[in-house]
XYZ file of N, CA and C in Angstrom:
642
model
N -5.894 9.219 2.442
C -5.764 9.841 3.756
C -4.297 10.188 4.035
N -3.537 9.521 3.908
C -1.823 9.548 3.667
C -1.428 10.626 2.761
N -2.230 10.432 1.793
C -1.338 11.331 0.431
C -1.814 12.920 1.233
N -3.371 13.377 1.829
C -3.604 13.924 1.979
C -3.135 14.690 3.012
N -2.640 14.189 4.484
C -1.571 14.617 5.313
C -0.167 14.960 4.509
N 0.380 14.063 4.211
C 1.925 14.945 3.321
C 1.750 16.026 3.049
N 0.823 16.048 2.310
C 0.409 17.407 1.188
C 0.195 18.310 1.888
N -0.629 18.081 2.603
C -1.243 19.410 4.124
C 0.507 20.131 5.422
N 1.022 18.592 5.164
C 2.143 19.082 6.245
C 3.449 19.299 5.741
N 3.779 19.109 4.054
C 4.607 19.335 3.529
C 5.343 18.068 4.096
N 5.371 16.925 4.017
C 6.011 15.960 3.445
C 6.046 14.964 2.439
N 6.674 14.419 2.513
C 7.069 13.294 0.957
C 6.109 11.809 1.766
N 4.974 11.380 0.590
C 4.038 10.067 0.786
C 4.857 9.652 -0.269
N 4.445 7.863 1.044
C 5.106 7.186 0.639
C 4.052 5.669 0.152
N 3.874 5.443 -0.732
C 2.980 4.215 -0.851
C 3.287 2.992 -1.107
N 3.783 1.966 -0.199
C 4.246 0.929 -0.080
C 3.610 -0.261 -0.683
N 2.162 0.022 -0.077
C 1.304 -0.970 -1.354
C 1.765 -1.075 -2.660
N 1.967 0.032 -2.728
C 1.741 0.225 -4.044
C 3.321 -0.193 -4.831
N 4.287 -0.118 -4.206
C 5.327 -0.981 -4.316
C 5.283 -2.465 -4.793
N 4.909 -3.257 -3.418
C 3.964 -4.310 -3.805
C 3.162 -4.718 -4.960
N 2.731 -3.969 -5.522
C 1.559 -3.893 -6.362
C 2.584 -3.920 -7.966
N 3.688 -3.030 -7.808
C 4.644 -2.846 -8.932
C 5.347 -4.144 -9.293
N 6.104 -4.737 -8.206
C 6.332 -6.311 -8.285
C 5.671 -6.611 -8.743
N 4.067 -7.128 -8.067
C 3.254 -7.796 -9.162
C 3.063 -7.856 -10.341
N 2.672 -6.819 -10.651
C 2.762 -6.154 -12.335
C 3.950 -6.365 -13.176
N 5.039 -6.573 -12.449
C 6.101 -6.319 -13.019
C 6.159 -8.270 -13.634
N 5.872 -8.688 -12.123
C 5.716 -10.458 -12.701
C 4.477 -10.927 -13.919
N 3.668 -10.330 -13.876
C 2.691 -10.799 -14.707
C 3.258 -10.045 -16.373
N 3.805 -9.160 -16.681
C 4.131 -8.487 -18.219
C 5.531 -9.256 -18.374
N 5.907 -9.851 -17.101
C 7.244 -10.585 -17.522
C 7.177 -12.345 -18.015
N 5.790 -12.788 -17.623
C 5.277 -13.845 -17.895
C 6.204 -14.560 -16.851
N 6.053 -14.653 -15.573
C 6.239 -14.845 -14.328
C 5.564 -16.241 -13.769
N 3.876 -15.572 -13.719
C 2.886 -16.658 -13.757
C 3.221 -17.289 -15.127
N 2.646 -18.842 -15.184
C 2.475 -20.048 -15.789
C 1.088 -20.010 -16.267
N 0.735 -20.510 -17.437
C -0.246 -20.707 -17.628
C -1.694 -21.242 -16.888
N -0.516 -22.212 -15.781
C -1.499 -22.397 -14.878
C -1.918 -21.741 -14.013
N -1.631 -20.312 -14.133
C -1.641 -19.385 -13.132
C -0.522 -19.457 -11.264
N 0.499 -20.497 -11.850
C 1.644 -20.734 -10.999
C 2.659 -19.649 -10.947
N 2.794 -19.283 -10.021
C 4.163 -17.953 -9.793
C 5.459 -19.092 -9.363
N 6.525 -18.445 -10.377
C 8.082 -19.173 -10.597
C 8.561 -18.017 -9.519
N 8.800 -19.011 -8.033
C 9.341 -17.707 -7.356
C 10.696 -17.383 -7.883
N 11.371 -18.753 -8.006
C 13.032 -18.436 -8.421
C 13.154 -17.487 -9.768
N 12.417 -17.625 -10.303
C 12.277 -16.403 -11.626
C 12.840 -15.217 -10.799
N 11.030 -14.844 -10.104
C 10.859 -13.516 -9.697
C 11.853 -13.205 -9.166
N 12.577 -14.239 -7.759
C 14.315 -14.071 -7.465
C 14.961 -13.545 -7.590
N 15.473 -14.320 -8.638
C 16.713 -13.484 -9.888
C 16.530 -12.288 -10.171
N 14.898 -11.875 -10.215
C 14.608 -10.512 -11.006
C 14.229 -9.788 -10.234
N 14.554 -9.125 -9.153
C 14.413 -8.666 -8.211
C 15.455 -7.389 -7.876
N 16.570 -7.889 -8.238
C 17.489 -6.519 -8.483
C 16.848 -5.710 -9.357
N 16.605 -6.387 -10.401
C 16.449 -4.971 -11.752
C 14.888 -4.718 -11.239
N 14.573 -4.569 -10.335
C 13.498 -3.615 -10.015
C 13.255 -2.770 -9.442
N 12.909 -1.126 -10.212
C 13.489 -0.065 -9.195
C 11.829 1.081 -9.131
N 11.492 0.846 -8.269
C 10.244 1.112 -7.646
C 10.239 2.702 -7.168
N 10.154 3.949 -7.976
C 9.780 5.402 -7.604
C 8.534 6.099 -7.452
N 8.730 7.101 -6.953
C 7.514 7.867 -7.077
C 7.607 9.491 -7.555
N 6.686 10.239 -8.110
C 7.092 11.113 -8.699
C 5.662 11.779 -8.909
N 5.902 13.101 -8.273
C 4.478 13.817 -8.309
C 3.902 14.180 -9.336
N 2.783 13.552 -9.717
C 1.752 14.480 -10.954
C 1.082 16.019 -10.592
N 1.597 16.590 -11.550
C 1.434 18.029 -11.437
C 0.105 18.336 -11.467
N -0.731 17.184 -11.915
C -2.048 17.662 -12.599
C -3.035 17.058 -11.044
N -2.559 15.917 -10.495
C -2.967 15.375 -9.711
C -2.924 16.302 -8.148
N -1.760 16.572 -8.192
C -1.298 17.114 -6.768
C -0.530 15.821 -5.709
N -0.706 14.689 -6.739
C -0.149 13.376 -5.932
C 0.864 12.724 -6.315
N 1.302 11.771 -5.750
C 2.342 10.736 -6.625
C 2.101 9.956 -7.106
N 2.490 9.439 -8.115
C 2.589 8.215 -8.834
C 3.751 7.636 -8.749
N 3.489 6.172 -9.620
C 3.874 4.849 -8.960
C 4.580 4.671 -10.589
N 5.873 4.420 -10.444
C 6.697 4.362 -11.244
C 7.989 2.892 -11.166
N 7.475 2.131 -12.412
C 8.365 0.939 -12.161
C 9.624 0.610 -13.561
N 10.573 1.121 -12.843
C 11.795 0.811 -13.557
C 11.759 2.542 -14.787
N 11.081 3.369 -14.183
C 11.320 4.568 -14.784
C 9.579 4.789 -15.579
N 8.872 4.038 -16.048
C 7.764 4.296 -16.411
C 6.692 4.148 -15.547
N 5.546 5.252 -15.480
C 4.437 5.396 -15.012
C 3.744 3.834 -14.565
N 3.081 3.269 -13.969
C 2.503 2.345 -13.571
C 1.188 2.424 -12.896
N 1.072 3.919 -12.418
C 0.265 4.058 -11.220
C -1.322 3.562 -11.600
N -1.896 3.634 -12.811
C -3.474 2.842 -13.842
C -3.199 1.769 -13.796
N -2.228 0.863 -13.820
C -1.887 -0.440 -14.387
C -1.845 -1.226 -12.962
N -1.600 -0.732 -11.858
C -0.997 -1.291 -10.716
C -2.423 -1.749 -9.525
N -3.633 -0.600 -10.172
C -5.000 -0.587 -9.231
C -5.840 -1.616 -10.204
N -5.526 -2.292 -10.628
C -6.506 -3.319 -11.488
C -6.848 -4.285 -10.960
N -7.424 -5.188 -11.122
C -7.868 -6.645 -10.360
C -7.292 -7.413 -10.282
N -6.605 -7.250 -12.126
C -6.016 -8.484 -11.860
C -4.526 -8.235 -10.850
N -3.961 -7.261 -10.774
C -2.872 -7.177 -9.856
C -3.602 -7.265 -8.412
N -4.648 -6.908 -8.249
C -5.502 -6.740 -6.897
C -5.444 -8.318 -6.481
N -5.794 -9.519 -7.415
C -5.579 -10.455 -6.845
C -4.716 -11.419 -6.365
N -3.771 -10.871 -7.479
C -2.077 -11.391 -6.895
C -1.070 -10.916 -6.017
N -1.447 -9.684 -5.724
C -0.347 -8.785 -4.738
C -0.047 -9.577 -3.659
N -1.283 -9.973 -2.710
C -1.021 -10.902 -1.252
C -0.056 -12.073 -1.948
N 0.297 -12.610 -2.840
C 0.845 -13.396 -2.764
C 2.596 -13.372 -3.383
N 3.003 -12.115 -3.660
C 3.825 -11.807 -4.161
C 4.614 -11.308 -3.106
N 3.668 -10.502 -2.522
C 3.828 -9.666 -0.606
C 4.295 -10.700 0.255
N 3.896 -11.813 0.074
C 3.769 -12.627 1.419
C 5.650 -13.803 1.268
N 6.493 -13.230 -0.047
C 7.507 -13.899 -0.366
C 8.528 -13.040 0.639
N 9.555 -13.689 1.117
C 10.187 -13.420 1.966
C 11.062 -12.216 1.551
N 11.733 -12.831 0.322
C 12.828 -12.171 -0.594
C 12.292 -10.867 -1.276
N 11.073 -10.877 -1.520
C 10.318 -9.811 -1.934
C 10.221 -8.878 -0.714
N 9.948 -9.390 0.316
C 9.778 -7.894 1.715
C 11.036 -7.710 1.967
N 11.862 -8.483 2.078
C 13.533 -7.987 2.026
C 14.084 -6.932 1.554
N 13.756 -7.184 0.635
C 13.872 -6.110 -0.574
C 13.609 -4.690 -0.965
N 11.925 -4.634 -0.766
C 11.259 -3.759 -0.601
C 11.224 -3.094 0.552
N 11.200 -3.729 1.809
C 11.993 -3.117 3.653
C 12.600 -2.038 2.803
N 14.012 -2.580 2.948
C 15.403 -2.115 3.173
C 15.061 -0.914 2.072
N 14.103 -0.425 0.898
C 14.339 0.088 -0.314
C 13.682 1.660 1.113
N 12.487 0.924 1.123
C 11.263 1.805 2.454
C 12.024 2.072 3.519
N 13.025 1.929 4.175
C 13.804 1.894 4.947
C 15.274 3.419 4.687
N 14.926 3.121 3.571
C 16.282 4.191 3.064
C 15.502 5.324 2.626
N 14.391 5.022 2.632
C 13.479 6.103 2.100
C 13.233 7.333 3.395
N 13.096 6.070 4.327
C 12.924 7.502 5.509
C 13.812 7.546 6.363
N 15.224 7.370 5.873
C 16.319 7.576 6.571
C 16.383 9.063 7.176
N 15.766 10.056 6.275
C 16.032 11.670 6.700
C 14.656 11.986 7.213
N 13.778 11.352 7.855
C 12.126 11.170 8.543
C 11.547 12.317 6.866
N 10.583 12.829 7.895
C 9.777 14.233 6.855
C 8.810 13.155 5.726
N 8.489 11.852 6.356
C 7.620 11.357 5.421
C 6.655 10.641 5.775
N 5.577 10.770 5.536
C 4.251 9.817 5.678
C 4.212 8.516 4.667
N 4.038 7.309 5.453
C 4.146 6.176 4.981
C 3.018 4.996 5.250
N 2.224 4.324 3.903
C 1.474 3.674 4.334
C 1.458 2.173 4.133
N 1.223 0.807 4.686
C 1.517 0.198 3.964
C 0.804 -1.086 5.131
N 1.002 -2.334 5.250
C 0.452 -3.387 5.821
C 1.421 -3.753 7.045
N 2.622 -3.073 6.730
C 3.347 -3.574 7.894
C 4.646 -2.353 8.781
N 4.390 -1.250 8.169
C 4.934 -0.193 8.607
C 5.173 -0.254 9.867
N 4.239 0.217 10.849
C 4.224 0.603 12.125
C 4.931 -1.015 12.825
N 5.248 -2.491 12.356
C 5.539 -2.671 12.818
C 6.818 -3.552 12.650
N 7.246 -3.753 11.241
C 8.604 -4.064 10.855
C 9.287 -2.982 10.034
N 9.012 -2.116 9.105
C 9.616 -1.072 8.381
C 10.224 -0.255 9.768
N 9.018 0.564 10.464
C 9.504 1.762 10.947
C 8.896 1.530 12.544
N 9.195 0.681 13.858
C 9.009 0.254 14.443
C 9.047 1.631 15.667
N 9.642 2.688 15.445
C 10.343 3.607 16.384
C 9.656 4.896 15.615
N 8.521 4.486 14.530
C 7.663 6.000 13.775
C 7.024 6.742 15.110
N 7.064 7.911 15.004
C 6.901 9.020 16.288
C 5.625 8.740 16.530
N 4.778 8.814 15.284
C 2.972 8.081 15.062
C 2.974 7.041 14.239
N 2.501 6.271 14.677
C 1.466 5.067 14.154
C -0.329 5.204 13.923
N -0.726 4.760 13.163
C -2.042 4.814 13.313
C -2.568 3.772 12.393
N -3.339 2.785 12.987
C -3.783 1.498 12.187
C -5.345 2.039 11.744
N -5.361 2.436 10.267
C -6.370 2.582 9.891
C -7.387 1.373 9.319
N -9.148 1.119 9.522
C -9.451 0.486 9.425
C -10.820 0.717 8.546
N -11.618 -0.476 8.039
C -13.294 -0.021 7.877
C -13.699 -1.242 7.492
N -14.903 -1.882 7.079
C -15.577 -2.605 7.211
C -15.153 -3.247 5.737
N -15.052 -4.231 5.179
C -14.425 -4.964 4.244
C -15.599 -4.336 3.129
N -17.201 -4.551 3.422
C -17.775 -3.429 2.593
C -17.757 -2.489 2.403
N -17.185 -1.412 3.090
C -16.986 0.051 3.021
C -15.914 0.074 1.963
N -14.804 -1.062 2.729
C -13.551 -0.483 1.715
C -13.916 -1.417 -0.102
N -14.734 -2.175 -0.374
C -15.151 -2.598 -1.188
C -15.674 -1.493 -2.450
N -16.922 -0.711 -1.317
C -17.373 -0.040 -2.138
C -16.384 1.589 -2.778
N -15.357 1.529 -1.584
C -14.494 2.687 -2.347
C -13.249 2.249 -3.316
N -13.225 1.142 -2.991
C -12.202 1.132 -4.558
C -13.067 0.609 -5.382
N -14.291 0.184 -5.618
C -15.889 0.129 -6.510
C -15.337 1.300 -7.373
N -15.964 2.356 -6.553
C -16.166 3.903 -7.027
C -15.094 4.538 -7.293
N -13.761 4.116 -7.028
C -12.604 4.867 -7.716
C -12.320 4.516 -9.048
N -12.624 2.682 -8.944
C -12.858 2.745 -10.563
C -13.437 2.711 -11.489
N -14.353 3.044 -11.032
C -15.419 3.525 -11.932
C -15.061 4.914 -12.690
N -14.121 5.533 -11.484
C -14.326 6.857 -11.420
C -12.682 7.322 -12.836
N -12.516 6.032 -12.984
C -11.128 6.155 -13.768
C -11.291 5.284 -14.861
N -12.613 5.310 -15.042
C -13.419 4.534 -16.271
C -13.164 3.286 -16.114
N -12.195 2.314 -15.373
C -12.179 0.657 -15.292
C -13.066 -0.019 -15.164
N -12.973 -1.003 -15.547
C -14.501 -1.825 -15.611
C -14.167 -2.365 -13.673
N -15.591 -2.270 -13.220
C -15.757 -3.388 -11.863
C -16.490 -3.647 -11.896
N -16.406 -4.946 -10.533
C -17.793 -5.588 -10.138
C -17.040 -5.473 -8.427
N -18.698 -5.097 -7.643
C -18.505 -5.158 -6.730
C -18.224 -6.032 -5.539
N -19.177 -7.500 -6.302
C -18.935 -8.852 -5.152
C -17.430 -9.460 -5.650
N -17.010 -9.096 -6.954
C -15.807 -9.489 -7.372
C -14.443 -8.574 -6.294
N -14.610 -7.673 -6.352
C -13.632 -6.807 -5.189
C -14.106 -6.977 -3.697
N -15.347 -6.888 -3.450
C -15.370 -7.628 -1.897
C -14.838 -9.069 -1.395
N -14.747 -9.678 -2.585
C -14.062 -10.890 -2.392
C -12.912 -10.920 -1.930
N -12.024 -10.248 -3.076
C -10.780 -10.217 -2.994
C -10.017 -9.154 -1.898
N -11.194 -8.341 -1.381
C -10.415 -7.743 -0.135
C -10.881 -8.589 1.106
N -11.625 -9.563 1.251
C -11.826 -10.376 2.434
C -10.216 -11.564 2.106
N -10.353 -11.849 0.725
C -8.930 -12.514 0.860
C -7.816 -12.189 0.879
N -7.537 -10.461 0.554
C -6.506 -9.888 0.913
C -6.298 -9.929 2.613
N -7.336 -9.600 3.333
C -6.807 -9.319 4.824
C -6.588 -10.829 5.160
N -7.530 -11.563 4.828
C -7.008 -13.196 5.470
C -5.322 -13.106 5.351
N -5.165 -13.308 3.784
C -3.973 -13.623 3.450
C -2.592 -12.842 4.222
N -2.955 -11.607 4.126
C -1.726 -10.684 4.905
C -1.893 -10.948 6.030
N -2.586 -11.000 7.012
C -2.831 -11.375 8.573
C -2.045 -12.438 8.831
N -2.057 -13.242 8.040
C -1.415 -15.059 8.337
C -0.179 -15.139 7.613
N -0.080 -14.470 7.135
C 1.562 -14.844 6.268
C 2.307 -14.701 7.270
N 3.520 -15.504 6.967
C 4.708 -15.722 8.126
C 5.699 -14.530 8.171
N 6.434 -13.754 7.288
C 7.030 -12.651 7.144
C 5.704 -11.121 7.295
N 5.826 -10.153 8.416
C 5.355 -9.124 8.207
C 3.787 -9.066 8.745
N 3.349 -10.040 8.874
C 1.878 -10.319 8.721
C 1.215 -8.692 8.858
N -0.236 -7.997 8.441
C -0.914 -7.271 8.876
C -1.548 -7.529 10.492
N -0.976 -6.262 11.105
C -1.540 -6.839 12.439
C -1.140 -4.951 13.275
N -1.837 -4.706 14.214
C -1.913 -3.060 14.594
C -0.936 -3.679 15.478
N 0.337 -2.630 15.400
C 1.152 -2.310 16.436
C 0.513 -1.788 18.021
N 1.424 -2.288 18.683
C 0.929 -1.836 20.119
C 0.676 -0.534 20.803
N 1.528 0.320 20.050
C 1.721 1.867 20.435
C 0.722 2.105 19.306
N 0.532 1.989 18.514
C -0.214 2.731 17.707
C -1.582 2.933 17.650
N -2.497 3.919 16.944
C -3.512 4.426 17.478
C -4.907 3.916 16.683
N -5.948 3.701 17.267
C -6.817 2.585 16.065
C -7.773 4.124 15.357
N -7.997 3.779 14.227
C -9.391 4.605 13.549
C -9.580 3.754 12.688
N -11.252 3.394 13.265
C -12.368 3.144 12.222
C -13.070 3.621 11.407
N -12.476 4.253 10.177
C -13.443 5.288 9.212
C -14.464 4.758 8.377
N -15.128 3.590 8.966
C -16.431 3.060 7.818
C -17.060 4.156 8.030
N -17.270 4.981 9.060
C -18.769 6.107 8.652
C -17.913 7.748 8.970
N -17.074 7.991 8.640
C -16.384 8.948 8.464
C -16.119 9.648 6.655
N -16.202 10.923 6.752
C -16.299 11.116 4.833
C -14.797 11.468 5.291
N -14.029 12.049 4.408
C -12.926 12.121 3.687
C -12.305 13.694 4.787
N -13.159 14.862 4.679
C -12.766 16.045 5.401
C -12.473 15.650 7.131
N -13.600 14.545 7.564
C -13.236 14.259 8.986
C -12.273 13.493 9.032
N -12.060 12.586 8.408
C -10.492 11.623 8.758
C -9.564 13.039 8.475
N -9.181 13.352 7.668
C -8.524 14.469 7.820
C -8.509 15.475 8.552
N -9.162 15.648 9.028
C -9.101 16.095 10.302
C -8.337 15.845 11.900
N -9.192 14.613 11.731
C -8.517 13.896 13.034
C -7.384 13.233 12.827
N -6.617 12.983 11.678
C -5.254 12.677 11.334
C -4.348 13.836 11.816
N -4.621 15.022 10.451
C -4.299 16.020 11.292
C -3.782 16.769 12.800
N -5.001 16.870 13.751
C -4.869 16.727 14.994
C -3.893 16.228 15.964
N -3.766 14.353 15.142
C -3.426 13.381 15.609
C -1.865 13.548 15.966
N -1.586 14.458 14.323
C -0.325 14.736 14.038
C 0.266 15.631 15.074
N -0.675 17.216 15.166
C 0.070 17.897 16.180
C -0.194 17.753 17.265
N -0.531 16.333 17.995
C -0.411 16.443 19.091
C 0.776 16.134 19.305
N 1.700 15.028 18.630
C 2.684 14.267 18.541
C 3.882 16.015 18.533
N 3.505 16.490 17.335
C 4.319 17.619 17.264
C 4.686 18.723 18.177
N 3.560 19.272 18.590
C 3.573 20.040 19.796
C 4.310 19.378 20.992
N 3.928 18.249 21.090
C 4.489 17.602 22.372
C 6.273 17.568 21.967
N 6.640 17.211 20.945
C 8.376 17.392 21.020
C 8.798 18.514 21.321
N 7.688 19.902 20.882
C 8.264 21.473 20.741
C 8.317 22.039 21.909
């Protein structure tokens, strides 16, 4: 829905998750986690400078991809197993520090759509629009189901409904950032909305904001 406004209004998307998601990845090929499946935060720490998190449009796509430390990531980053570690990589202090200030410099010159768990209310607190998008933990289950399917990955569906009921727990309650709708900002529930109507009413959403400065 994000990538799809930029594109429509000619600005630069920005995918913050998916930032998130690069850390992760980046800890697990670095052997980060322990056998016991323990994350060495002081590792990750240290290694935190040399991580440089871009994006860079696929020509073939019409979108961006997710680029960590100069190579492609964007297949590697939507997997499970990063799906199940992200909330907890997210929820490190030194890690949103980090990643802020990176998201922060990003829309120093505005002209960008940005999505992420905590945007509207620690990144970009003063964004012209906000809009806390939402849907039913099954809805959003069954669409990242069908995206990867749709990118040949193996899934299971009670296996990803799981892990997005423990993603929102987890981000909601963490002490840095938590997920939670800003006050100014505007609610949509798209469990029964297809893809052309959210776009739509994003759209809209947009020039009302716009018109009203002009």
């Amino acid at each position: 829905m994000a990538k799809d406004l930029a594109k429509a209004i000619g600005y630069i998307y920005v995918d913050t998750g998916a930032m998130y998601r690069a850390v992760t990845y980046y800890a697990l090929t670095q052997n980060i986690w322990d056998e016991n499946g323990v994350l060495d935060t002081a590792q990750l720490e240290t290694k935190i400078p040399e991580i440089e998190i871009s994006f860079k449009l696929n020509e073939e796509t019409g979108k961006p991809d997710t680029y960590l430390n100069g190579i492609c990531v964007e297949s590697e980053i939507r997997g499970m197993e990063v799906s199940s570690k992200v909330s907890e990589v997210a929820a490190l202090p030194f890690v949103r520090e980090a990643l802020v200030a990176q998201q922060q410099r990003m829309g120093e010159s505005k002209g960008i759509v940005m999505d992420g768990r905590d945007i509207g209310t620690v990144v970009f607190p003063d964004a012209e629009l906000k809009v806390f998008v939402t849907a039913t933990a099954e809805v959003r289950a069954q669409r990242r189901y069908d995206e990867l399917l749709s990118k040949g990955s193996p899934a299971d569906y009670e296996d990803i409904l799981r892990n997005v009921k423990e993603r929102d727990y987890a981000d909601s309650h963490r002490e840095v950032g938590p997920l939670r709708q800003a006050e100014d900002a505007i609610l949509l529930d798209n469990s029964n909305m297809t893809i052309p109507e959210q776009n739509a009413w994003l759209l809209a959403e947009y020039h009302k904001v716009v018109d009203q400065e002009e």
